[in-house]
């Protein structure tokens, strides 16, 4: 109870105001883990992928639920390209015999026995084809792996590659294989990464059994999300569609996922060099790169007709500001039963909707309009959310205060990411909910974790650890790449967005997108008692209430300015590192160091020569980052000074100034080579897939040795930051008016 | 030919002089890889461990060989404690059945079929016993692993532990197990470390087959080497021996090595937590820490009688300075057939002895006395070399110019380590021999490798890379811990020593100390054509000739001074790091960070609190290192200026001053807690075993949080460095005399 008051007080003093203290307690009282578990049980009883019978059942059921909770709800449909498999085959053909891969997962009694057939091994938007060629093992199939292969003297041209899942997004693996001339691609899950090495396998334990594999999408989401035939516009009659052949984010080569039970046979057939140590997986074989003397026959044929996705949209109109929208969403389509992904998040959305509905029934009215959404077609390419965002683009850009997304959920720590000017807002909500395992606030537990200083980027982790140790400091949330339904809002429309979920303790990587992502698995291994699913509802629900009712803007831009300053430092450091590496390597190449150190029994070649790094003028970016820091500080100081005593009229005016400030970061022109992505601060990496690249045009220009691009986008990115800072200055001026 | 002249010129101008140019070419002409291969074939035909019939045959054969080469040779015998197994057993006892481990390696037709029985699974100087207890998996069984176990809430008290080979010396594993209360220890070789993960297994490939295991010694060599009953004195009638019970470096708990074929069954029986990711090996199981519900029965009984070791000593008297000795050695005992270890090095010694004998027959006479040795009992504890060094201590200290050791050998790069004032000497020899694979000099190939910047310590690797890139700069050789026959000379007597061998390309870790270390394995996988074994003979032979005939001292102290300066920097950095870590950790412990971040489904405890690090006064060490740098520079400048024009009388006087300079680094008192080890700059680490710790008393004091020890040994170590510098100054004064 005290903690709830604390959040209310915190929001009031630093970020936003909730009209009625006591509201979060009422919200919590309506959220029932038991009921959420029952919903999940129903929602995971049949396969729910796009175009499956149960997919439509879920949409209708969700619609009915929203209505029964008192919401004004309807379904919006889009006809989109979504391929489904007609036939598929993977065979290893040697002189002696033919080995046929099992492309279906063995059923176990712990998962439902569905009426409908579940999807076999398949990745959506692969290229179809019927190819036979020797096999090459490419490790994770990432850029570095191909550089290593080149050094080993191995080309994948005309070959079929086998890559293991992990380290980069699934879709990059066939894309890079295709770019390197491969004619087919297999992706398997190595037991070292998510099978028996990690834990006992399902159903005994949570990890991947030998017959399990990971479905997914290989649509090139780094170019755009949504229907691949309608990038940037809604899938409808307004504008002609592209074709499968002209759509830039559909693959050309056949690709299938396989199990490690089958992969073992294929990998064991490989000849050639032993792989480098970090390429070795957990199968009891000697991993070799190949090529194999036996050939692999890979055939995939799909039905490429349009299918319908069903978005469920529910609304409660705002009493004071009906044209300011707070949007909350989670998808409802799974690859098979989809317990942890997506129903764990979906039942949180439902629980929130029910709880908010009850608040309304009890007489409360949100000041702003609240929109709850249940997206379809997230799995193949964020289809439902993207088409909806494109469909309503202008209205959304004019009205949306914040989009709050969730997807998977598991026990552990709060994993919040998104628009970093909302970091304080997230921290306030996290401070107001209690972690079921440790009984401290979610914020306190997260701060404890950050203090351990673990993280991808060392300096980023260090700064986070420092902020986490000071209870008064705001901890910047992480930046977002892609991988869930926020992308259409955040990166295409520039609308501020948050992605929420708990995780970090349970093991579910091995059942992700497999038939074993079942109610049983979720209830036994991922979130026993559904307490973290309920916690997600409480956390997101608080944010929705605060965003709907706050008199003051939700943004606190200092954490964003700090993050930008760090990113600018990183890209400058990256350029220097690359320069030094290129100079060092040039010396080594000149002196034949690679030839002299090579083992003559193993074919090897010197590495690709790194391009020399020219002088790059980062001054515009430095200046913009400095200006942003100053403006953010001034704004927060002015807000803290004036905030509580501000007149209602001024609050409204201020809110109006800040409502669309985040969109200044996503000007119309977008990113080089992928204009669908507008946001100049956050984007999925071209070479990381889901993983974020901050200051993407500048950073990727350096990474990919495209100096012209870097030089062009330094001022472009700086201008966006300056536009944000200028808008802040306007807000500060407003606050400072007498 | 030009290269040979280059070395002679280099030695003349910078380090030493060889009386007769052309000598190296004559040496090379007498070294026959084919003959060396024939010798290896004979030497690996039967098991050659201490007390085996063939061990004595080898000593007699080697004696005859030396004699036939024209040397004055004899055998020196020592009766030492060397246990041999009488009976042994490892069983896994569960309710259902008893699994019995195979403690013998399966024979394959590629290895000899010996008349004599080879040693079963055994580690010398383990504790004997008959124990039954649950099993706990302790990863590599190192200090950090026990800290991780404590955090997982696992005690090994009263348990039998199973550790995998690797990361630290074998003998540490049972010692640490014993220190933590375990009552028995099994050590197995994980396939990820040296089995099928690494390459195809023997006999198809070079890696370890499922039935292979690693024998070895678990005598605590970090306390002393040699006969455990006679530390510091020769095994003979002069002084009473300790007993098995009072000898400090004999284990108390039974210990056996096992194969991964057997380990798989034991490890699969473990319950409890899944191990951390870096504890996972290559077996297709879920690795868990245990303890097991099934119990393990481990029984070992040994014959603890004295056995005889046979050192073969061969001599050619010096013509000018018979009381100045150049000593060269390699052991002749193996654990089974011992092809790569030790016969690859042993046949190099024989080839050198033959070649030098032929030089003598052709009329050449070394100025100094050359002593060639073939040690016995190296494997169980450097028995033969240590007893001989202790036996002749005073004479050796008075007369020895340099001891040059070798042991294993394989194709690849020169791996030279030892007294770092001999770095230039090593570099000169390396520049004068040609790498068979790349046809450049061994020095050029090594420099190429160093330029890649790989290595244990990042700063050390960086400095080495910088030196390697400048052909005029001396590359410091690596420091020596222990693990071969140089230890009695270098660390006990303070005599400068070098350890030489080629390696880094072939895979032989999986057959090390197994029956598969055979002629066939060596000839097919380790050194086809015996060209690197011959290269070792050419390299070491050059050094022997140069050391025997040089007019000028062999030391070039600048590389040593540079290394010491780096080590001083490292220990200061270490203290600062520990201080920061302790302060950081204290904050985390105070705030309960470890409890808040723990997964409640897994037992866990906060880490052991690090001791706060007091202020430590490193000034004496700084001052001594600075002084050493100045003195080394002055000496080299004076030598370069005066060198070539120095009178013969002055050369002799100078050589006399420098002859024993290295012994200033090893004053009588020795290291804290292990006075047998005298050297204050180089020692095997108490927690690393073979691995070196430089400035050991100071460094280990910090590592083990023993601040009193650190503070005591800073001035002690500084004094030794100053004594060295003072001796250098005397030499410089001599050089500067008119």
Tab-separated table of N, CA and C in Angstrom, chain B residues 491-617:
chain	number	residue	atom	x	y	z
B	491	UNK	N	64.848	-22.584	-10.457
B	491	UNK	CA	64.162	-22.016	-9.300
B	491	UNK	C	64.751	-22.455	-7.967
B	492	UNK	N	65.436	-23.608	-7.967
B	492	UNK	CA	66.050	-24.035	-6.708
B	492	UNK	C	67.479	-23.503	-6.581
B	493	UNK	N	68.253	-23.610	-7.659
B	493	UNK	CA	69.655	-23.164	-7.577
B	493	UNK	C	69.862	-21.752	-8.110
B	494	UNK	N	68.895	-21.198	-8.818
B	494	UNK	CA	69.057	-19.840	-9.356
B	494	UNK	C	69.880	-19.774	-10.625
B	495	UNK	N	70.200	-20.928	-11.194
B	495	UNK	CA	70.999	-20.999	-12.427
B	495	UNK	C	70.129	-20.590	-13.616
B	496	UNK	N	70.651	-19.765	-14.518
B	496	UNK	CA	69.814	-19.375	-15.645
B	496	UNK	C	69.452	-20.592	-16.493
B	497	UNK	N	68.236	-20.620	-16.939
B	497	UNK	CA	67.764	-21.781	-17.681
B	497	UNK	C	66.831	-21.357	-18.793
B	498	UNK	N	66.824	-22.172	-19.836
B	498	UNK	CA	65.896	-21.988	-20.942
B	498	UNK	C	65.145	-23.290	-21.161
B	499	UNK	N	63.898	-23.165	-21.551
B	499	UNK	CA	63.125	-24.338	-21.930
B	499	UNK	C	62.672	-24.119	-23.372
B	500	UNK	N	62.985	-25.087	-24.220
B	500	UNK	CA	62.738	-24.935	-25.656
B	500	UNK	C	61.823	-26.021	-26.181
B	501	UNK	N	61.042	-25.666	-27.159
B	501	UNK	CA	60.236	-26.666	-27.841
B	501	UNK	C	59.453	-25.983	-28.941
B	502	UNK	N	59.067	-26.746	-29.938
B	502	UNK	CA	58.189	-26.212	-30.978
B	502	UNK	C	56.780	-26.713	-30.714
B	503	UNK	N	55.802	-25.943	-31.180
B	503	UNK	CA	54.428	-26.380	-30.959
B	503	UNK	C	53.425	-25.353	-31.411
B	504	UNK	N	52.170	-25.659	-31.172
B	504	UNK	CA	51.096	-24.707	-31.447
B	504	UNK	C	50.267	-25.042	-32.673
B	505	UNK	N	50.684	-26.045	-33.436
B	505	UNK	CA	49.875	-26.409	-34.607
B	505	UNK	C	49.275	-27.811	-34.482
B	506	UNK	N	50.063	-28.745	-34.039
B	506	UNK	CA	49.565	-30.122	-33.978
B	506	UNK	C	48.681	-30.310	-32.739
B	507	UNK	N	47.776	-31.279	-32.812
B	507	UNK	CA	46.894	-31.607	-31.694
B	507	UNK	C	47.404	-32.868	-31.021
B	508	UNK	N	47.854	-32.721	-29.778
B	508	UNK	CA	48.306	-33.916	-29.049
B	508	UNK	C	47.891	-33.876	-27.587
B	509	UNK	N	47.084	-32.860	-27.206
B	509	UNK	CA	46.604	-32.781	-25.822
B	509	UNK	C	45.779	-34.000	-25.443
B	510	UNK	N	45.103	-34.593	-26.416
B	510	UNK	CA	44.224	-35.716	-26.133
B	510	UNK	C	44.932	-37.045	-25.982
B	511	UNK	N	46.199	-37.098	-26.369
B	511	UNK	CA	46.928	-38.369	-26.184
B	511	UNK	C	48.045	-38.218	-25.155
B	512	UNK	N	48.187	-37.010	-24.651
B	512	UNK	CA	49.200	-36.685	-23.629
B	512	UNK	C	49.066	-37.647	-22.438
B	513	UNK	N	50.153	-38.324	-22.122
B	513	UNK	CA	50.204	-39.254	-20.977
B	513	UNK	C	49.239	-40.436	-21.126
B	514	UNK	N	48.883	-40.750	-22.376
B	514	UNK	CA	48.035	-41.924	-22.610
B	514	UNK	C	48.817	-42.939	-23.436
B	515	UNK	N	48.258	-44.143	-23.604
B	515	UNK	CA	48.967	-45.134	-24.421
B	515	UNK	C	48.995	-44.717	-25.887
B	516	UNK	N	48.164	-43.723	-26.238
B	516	UNK	CA	48.100	-43.329	-27.652
B	516	UNK	C	49.178	-42.316	-28.029
B	517	UNK	N	49.987	-41.913	-27.055
B	517	UNK	CA	51.154	-41.077	-27.396
B	517	UNK	C	52.223	-42.018	-27.946
B	518	UNK	N	51.982	-42.398	-29.207
B	518	UNK	CA	52.771	-43.461	-29.827
B	518	UNK	C	53.595	-42.906	-30.989
B	519	UNK	N	54.515	-43.712	-31.456
B	519	UNK	CA	55.289	-43.375	-32.658
B	519	UNK	C	54.328	-43.043	-33.802
B	520	UNK	N	53.320	-43.884	-33.961
B	520	UNK	CA	52.362	-43.667	-35.048
B	520	UNK	C	51.693	-42.303	-34.919
B	521	UNK	N	51.249	-41.958	-33.734
B	521	UNK	CA	50.575	-40.671	-33.524
B	521	UNK	C	51.532	-39.518	-33.800
B	522	UNK	N	52.746	-39.624	-33.286
B	522	UNK	CA	53.714	-38.545	-33.491
B	522	UNK	C	54.042	-38.384	-34.976
B	523	UNK	N	54.267	-39.527	-35.630
B	523	UNK	CA	54.702	-39.464	-37.028
B	523	UNK	C	53.569	-39.042	-37.965
B	524	UNK	N	52.325	-39.370	-37.593
B	524	UNK	CA	51.209	-38.988	-38.468
B	524	UNK	C	50.660	-37.605	-38.157
B	525	UNK	N	50.613	-37.227	-36.874
B	525	UNK	CA	49.882	-36.004	-36.520
B	525	UNK	C	50.740	-34.896	-35.904
B	526	UNK	N	51.827	-35.256	-35.256
B	526	UNK	CA	52.540	-34.253	-34.462
B	526	UNK	C	53.734	-33.670	-35.206
B	527	UNK	N	54.518	-34.525	-35.818
B	527	UNK	CA	55.671	-34.022	-36.574
B	527	UNK	C	56.017	-34.969	-37.716
B	528	UNK	N	55.160	-34.958	-38.752
B	528	UNK	CA	55.448	-35.852	-39.885
B	528	UNK	C	56.838	-35.559	-40.461
B	529	UNK	N	57.638	-36.585	-40.617
B	529	UNK	CA	58.990	-36.410	-41.147
B	529	UNK	C	60.011	-36.006	-40.103
B	530	UNK	N	59.576	-35.831	-38.871
B	530	UNK	CA	60.486	-35.481	-37.758
B	530	UNK	C	61.274	-34.199	-38.032
B	531	UNK	N	60.692	-33.319	-38.840
B	531	UNK	CA	61.427	-32.117	-39.222
B	531	UNK	C	61.487	-31.090	-38.091
B	532	UNK	N	60.428	-31.039	-37.278
B	532	UNK	CA	60.489	-30.111	-36.136
B	532	UNK	C	61.331	-30.671	-34.990
B	533	UNK	N	61.367	-31.997	-34.880
B	533	UNK	CA	62.262	-32.591	-33.892
B	533	UNK	C	63.711	-32.284	-34.287
B	534	UNK	N	63.983	-32.387	-35.586
B	534	UNK	CA	65.328	-32.043	-36.067
B	534	UNK	C	65.602	-30.553	-35.882
B	535	UNK	N	64.556	-29.745	-36.099
B	535	UNK	CA	64.721	-28.299	-35.935
B	535	UNK	C	65.035	-27.942	-34.483
B	536	UNK	N	64.406	-28.671	-33.572
B	536	UNK	CA	64.722	-28.453	-32.150
B	536	UNK	C	66.197	-28.736	-31.900
B	537	UNK	N	66.708	-29.818	-32.481
B	537	UNK	CA	68.131	-30.154	-32.319
B	537	UNK	C	69.024	-29.050	-32.890
B	538	UNK	N	68.631	-28.523	-34.042
B	538	UNK	CA	69.435	-27.451	-34.653
B	538	UNK	C	69.398	-26.192	-33.792
B	539	UNK	N	68.234	-25.878	-33.267
B	539	UNK	CA	68.071	-24.667	-32.469
B	539	UNK	C	68.856	-24.770	-31.162
B	540	UNK	N	68.605	-25.853	-30.429
B	540	UNK	CA	69.295	-26.017	-29.142
B	540	UNK	C	70.793	-26.226	-29.364
B	541	UNK	N	71.124	-26.958	-30.417
B	541	UNK	CA	72.541	-27.205	-30.716
B	541	UNK	C	73.297	-25.903	-30.943
B	542	UNK	N	72.695	-24.981	-31.685
B	542	UNK	CA	73.318	-23.657	-31.896
B	542	UNK	C	73.566	-22.945	-30.574
B	543	UNK	N	72.571	-23.035	-29.708
B	543	UNK	CA	72.719	-22.347	-28.418
B	543	UNK	C	73.860	-22.959	-27.612
B	544	UNK	N	73.934	-24.280	-27.637
B	544	UNK	CA	75.008	-24.956	-26.895
B	544	UNK	C	76.370	-24.535	-27.445
B	545	UNK	N	76.482	-24.545	-28.753
B	545	UNK	CA	77.759	-24.157	-29.359
B	545	UNK	C	78.115	-22.712	-29.015
B	546	UNK	N	77.123	-21.825	-29.138
B	546	UNK	CA	77.372	-20.416	-28.859
B	546	UNK	C	77.740	-20.216	-27.393
B	547	UNK	N	77.009	-20.902	-26.500
B	547	UNK	CA	77.280	-20.751	-25.067
B	547	UNK	C	78.636	-21.334	-24.699
B	548	UNK	N	79.029	-22.397	-25.398
B	548	UNK	CA	80.304	-23.046	-25.092
B	548	UNK	C	81.488	-22.220	-25.570
B	549	UNK	N	81.306	-21.486	-26.624
B	549	UNK	CA	82.447	-20.818	-27.249
B	549	UNK	C	82.456	-19.299	-27.117
B	550	UNK	N	81.340	-18.721	-26.666
B	550	UNK	CA	81.254	-17.260	-26.655
B	550	UNK	C	82.319	-16.630	-25.763
B	551	UNK	N	82.958	-15.589	-26.271
B	551	UNK	CA	83.902	-14.823	-25.462
B	551	UNK	C	83.185	-13.864	-24.531
B	552	UNK	N	82.053	-13.384	-25.026
B	552	UNK	CA	81.328	-12.369	-24.261
B	552	UNK	C	80.160	-13.015	-23.518
B	553	UNK	N	79.699	-12.372	-22.449
B	553	UNK	CA	78.560	-12.930	-21.705
B	553	UNK	C	77.339	-13.077	-22.616
B	554	UNK	N	76.478	-14.029	-22.269
B	554	UNK	CA	75.312	-14.322	-23.092
B	554	UNK	C	74.118	-13.438	-22.735
B	555	UNK	N	74.151	-12.878	-21.542
B	555	UNK	CA	72.994	-12.081	-21.105
B	555	UNK	C	72.929	-10.721	-21.807
B	556	UNK	N	71.697	-10.352	-22.101
B	556	UNK	CA	71.367	-8.992	-22.550
B	556	UNK	C	70.258	-8.533	-21.609
B	557	UNK	N	70.577	-7.772	-20.578
B	557	UNK	CA	69.620	-7.592	-19.481
B	557	UNK	C	68.451	-6.650	-19.753
B	558	UNK	N	68.469	-5.909	-20.875
B	558	UNK	CA	67.383	-4.947	-21.104
B	558	UNK	C	66.002	-5.618	-21.207
B	559	UNK	N	65.940	-6.734	-21.913
B	559	UNK	CA	64.658	-7.429	-22.062
B	559	UNK	C	64.144	-7.902	-20.701
B	560	UNK	N	65.098	-8.303	-19.850
B	560	UNK	CA	64.717	-8.712	-18.491
B	560	UNK	C	64.197	-7.508	-17.708
B	561	UNK	N	64.913	-6.386	-17.794
B	561	UNK	CA	64.498	-5.176	-17.074
B	561	UNK	C	63.123	-4.717	-17.546
B	562	UNK	N	62.897	-4.790	-18.848
B	562	UNK	CA	61.578	-4.414	-19.390
B	562	UNK	C	60.484	-5.325	-18.833
B	563	UNK	N	60.800	-6.613	-18.777
B	563	UNK	CA	59.808	-7.566	-18.267
B	563	UNK	C	59.511	-7.292	-16.799
B	564	UNK	N	60.563	-7.040	-16.023
B	564	UNK	CA	60.365	-6.761	-14.599
B	564	UNK	C	59.503	-5.504	-14.431
B	565	UNK	N	59.791	-4.489	-15.232
B	565	UNK	CA	58.989	-3.258	-15.137
B	565	UNK	C	57.519	-3.561	-15.395
B	566	UNK	N	57.258	-4.432	-16.377
B	566	UNK	CA	55.875	-4.814	-16.661
B	566	UNK	C	55.265	-5.566	-15.476
B	567	UNK	N	56.044	-6.481	-14.889
B	567	UNK	CA	55.514	-7.264	-13.766
B	567	UNK	C	55.191	-6.372	-12.567
B	568	UNK	N	56.046	-5.383	-12.340
B	568	UNK	CA	55.795	-4.457	-11.228
B	568	UNK	C	54.493	-3.694	-11.489
B	569	UNK	N	54.343	-3.271	-12.727
B	569	UNK	CA	53.108	-2.573	-13.107
B	569	UNK	C	51.892	-3.489	-12.879
B	570	UNK	N	52.068	-4.748	-13.244
B	570	UNK	CA	50.963	-5.704	-13.087
B	570	UNK	C	50.560	-5.892	-11.628
B	571	UNK	N	51.543	-6.045	-10.740
B	571	UNK	CA	51.176	-6.308	-9.335
B	571	UNK	C	50.534	-5.066	-8.711
B	572	UNK	N	50.986	-3.902	-9.117
B	572	UNK	CA	50.336	-2.686	-8.601
B	572	UNK	C	48.904	-2.591	-9.124
B	573	UNK	N	48.752	-2.895	-10.393
B	573	UNK	CA	47.426	-2.883	-11.001
B	573	UNK	C	46.511	-3.901	-10.314
B	574	UNK	N	47.091	-5.067	-10.031
B	574	UNK	CA	46.333	-6.123	-9.363
B	574	UNK	C	45.823	-5.659	-8.001
B	575	UNK	N	46.699	-4.998	-7.249
B	575	UNK	CA	46.303	-4.507	-5.922
B	575	UNK	C	45.179	-3.479	-6.057
B	576	UNK	N	45.302	-2.606	-7.035
B	576	UNK	CA	44.252	-1.602	-7.232
B	576	UNK	C	42.934	-2.239	-7.651
B	577	UNK	N	43.041	-3.189	-8.564
B	577	UNK	CA	41.839	-3.898	-9.004
B	577	UNK	C	41.159	-4.599	-7.843
B	578	UNK	N	41.972	-5.265	-7.025
B	578	UNK	CA	41.405	-5.989	-5.877
B	578	UNK	C	40.763	-5.006	-4.905
B	579	UNK	N	41.399	-3.857	-4.745
B	579	UNK	CA	40.854	-2.853	-3.832
B	579	UNK	C	39.491	-2.380	-4.329
B	580	UNK	N	39.452	-2.040	-5.609
B	580	UNK	CA	38.184	-1.571	-6.178
B	580	UNK	C	37.109	-2.657	-6.113
B	581	UNK	N	37.522	-3.887	-6.429
B	581	UNK	CA	36.561	-4.992	-6.408
B	581	UNK	C	36.016	-5.203	-5.000
B	582	UNK	N	36.897	-5.120	-4.010
B	582	UNK	CA	36.464	-5.340	-2.620
B	582	UNK	C	35.517	-4.227	-2.187
B	583	UNK	N	35.843	-3.000	-2.570
B	583	UNK	CA	34.976	-1.882	-2.192
B	583	UNK	C	33.617	-1.997	-2.888
B	584	UNK	N	33.659	-2.316	-4.175
B	584	UNK	CA	32.423	-2.467	-4.937
B	584	UNK	C	31.573	-3.588	-4.340
B	585	UNK	N	32.238	-4.707	-4.065
B	585	UNK	CA	31.506	-5.859	-3.545
B	585	UNK	C	30.917	-5.569	-2.164
B	586	UNK	N	31.648	-4.820	-1.343
B	586	UNK	CA	31.144	-4.490	-0.004
B	586	UNK	C	29.810	-3.743	-0.119
B	587	UNK	N	29.718	-2.835	-1.087
B	587	UNK	CA	28.466	-2.106	-1.312
B	587	UNK	C	27.349	-3.047	-1.740
B	588	UNK	N	27.689	-3.962	-2.629
B	588	UNK	CA	26.678	-4.907	-3.111
B	588	UNK	C	26.202	-5.817	-1.979
B	589	UNK	N	27.146	-6.269	-1.147
B	589	UNK	CA	26.772	-7.141	-0.025
B	589	UNK	C	25.903	-6.378	0.971
B	590	UNK	N	26.316	-5.154	1.270
B	590	UNK	CA	25.571	-4.334	2.239
B	590	UNK	C	24.127	-4.138	1.768
B	591	UNK	N	23.955	-3.923	0.479
B	591	UNK	CA	22.621	-3.645	-0.045
B	591	UNK	C	21.863	-4.905	-0.458
B	592	UNK	N	22.447	-6.067	-0.146
B	592	UNK	CA	21.737	-7.320	-0.436
B	592	UNK	C	21.533	-7.599	-1.906
B	593	UNK	N	22.399	-7.057	-2.744
B	593	UNK	CA	22.227	-7.178	-4.192
B	593	UNK	C	22.213	-8.646	-4.644
B	594	UNK	N	23.050	-9.472	-4.032
B	594	UNK	CA	23.130	-10.875	-4.463
B	594	UNK	C	21.840	-11.630	-4.110
B	595	UNK	N	21.291	-11.338	-2.932
B	595	UNK	CA	20.031	-11.977	-2.550
B	595	UNK	C	18.905	-11.505	-3.471
B	596	UNK	N	18.900	-10.222	-3.801
B	596	UNK	CA	17.815	-9.676	-4.620
B	596	UNK	C	17.853	-10.186	-6.061
B	597	UNK	N	19.022	-10.540	-6.531
B	597	UNK	CA	19.134	-10.979	-7.925
B	597	UNK	C	19.127	-12.493	-8.055
B	598	UNK	N	19.118	-13.202	-6.937
B	598	UNK	CA	19.175	-14.661	-6.993
B	598	UNK	C	17.855	-15.235	-7.487
B	599	UNK	N	17.944	-16.346	-8.204
B	599	UNK	CA	16.758	-17.079	-8.631
B	599	UNK	C	16.352	-17.991	-7.475
B	600	UNK	N	15.166	-17.765	-6.905
B	600	UNK	CA	14.802	-18.530	-5.700
B	600	UNK	C	14.637	-20.014	-5.950
B	601	UNK	N	14.533	-20.425	-7.215
B	601	UNK	CA	14.403	-21.865	-7.475
B	601	UNK	C	15.754	-22.564	-7.436
B	602	UNK	N	16.828	-21.774	-7.354
B	602	UNK	CA	18.161	-22.376	-7.284
B	602	UNK	C	18.835	-21.914	-5.997
B	603	UNK	N	19.258	-22.882	-5.156
B	603	UNK	CA	19.952	-22.467	-3.935
B	603	UNK	C	21.123	-21.566	-4.303
B	604	UNK	N	21.273	-20.479	-3.608
B	604	UNK	CA	22.403	-19.604	-3.903
B	604	UNK	C	22.762	-18.787	-2.676
B	605	UNK	N	24.005	-18.424	-2.606
B	605	UNK	CA	24.501	-17.646	-1.479
B	605	UNK	C	25.315	-16.495	-2.033
B	606	UNK	N	25.431	-15.406	-1.276
B	606	UNK	CA	26.306	-14.322	-1.740
B	606	UNK	C	27.743	-14.810	-1.809
B	607	UNK	N	28.575	-14.156	-2.596
B	607	UNK	CA	29.975	-14.578	-2.661
B	607	UNK	C	30.696	-14.288	-1.348
B	608	UNK	N	31.765	-15.007	-1.135
B	608	UNK	CA	32.659	-14.727	-0.005
B	608	UNK	C	33.054	-13.251	-0.054
B	609	UNK	N	33.003	-12.606	1.103
B	609	UNK	CA	33.380	-11.182	1.143
B	609	UNK	C	34.879	-11.037	0.887
B	610	UNK	N	35.227	-10.210	-0.062
B	610	UNK	CA	36.652	-9.978	-0.354
B	610	UNK	C	37.263	-9.154	0.769
B	611	UNK	N	38.501	-9.476	1.116
B	611	UNK	CA	39.177	-8.710	2.174
B	611	UNK	C	39.490	-7.312	1.651
B	612	UNK	N	39.262	-6.293	2.466
B	612	UNK	CA	39.643	-4.938	2.044
B	612	UNK	C	41.149	-4.881	1.808
B	613	UNK	N	41.550	-4.140	0.815
B	613	UNK	CA	42.974	-4.066	0.480
B	613	UNK	C	43.567	-2.808	1.124
B	614	UNK	N	44.560	-2.983	1.987
B	614	UNK	CA	45.163	-1.812	2.633
B	614	UNK	C	46.046	-1.048	1.643
B	615	UNK	N	46.517	0.093	2.066
B	615	UNK	CA	47.527	0.779	1.263
B	615	UNK	C	48.790	-0.081	1.277
B	616	UNK	N	49.373	-0.282	0.126
B	616	UNK	CA	50.596	-1.086	0.036
B	616	UNK	C	51.680	-0.209	-0.574
B	617	UNK	N	52.832	-0.180	0.060
B	617	UNK	CA	53.921	0.680	-0.419
B	617	UNK	C	54.788	-0.081	-1.430
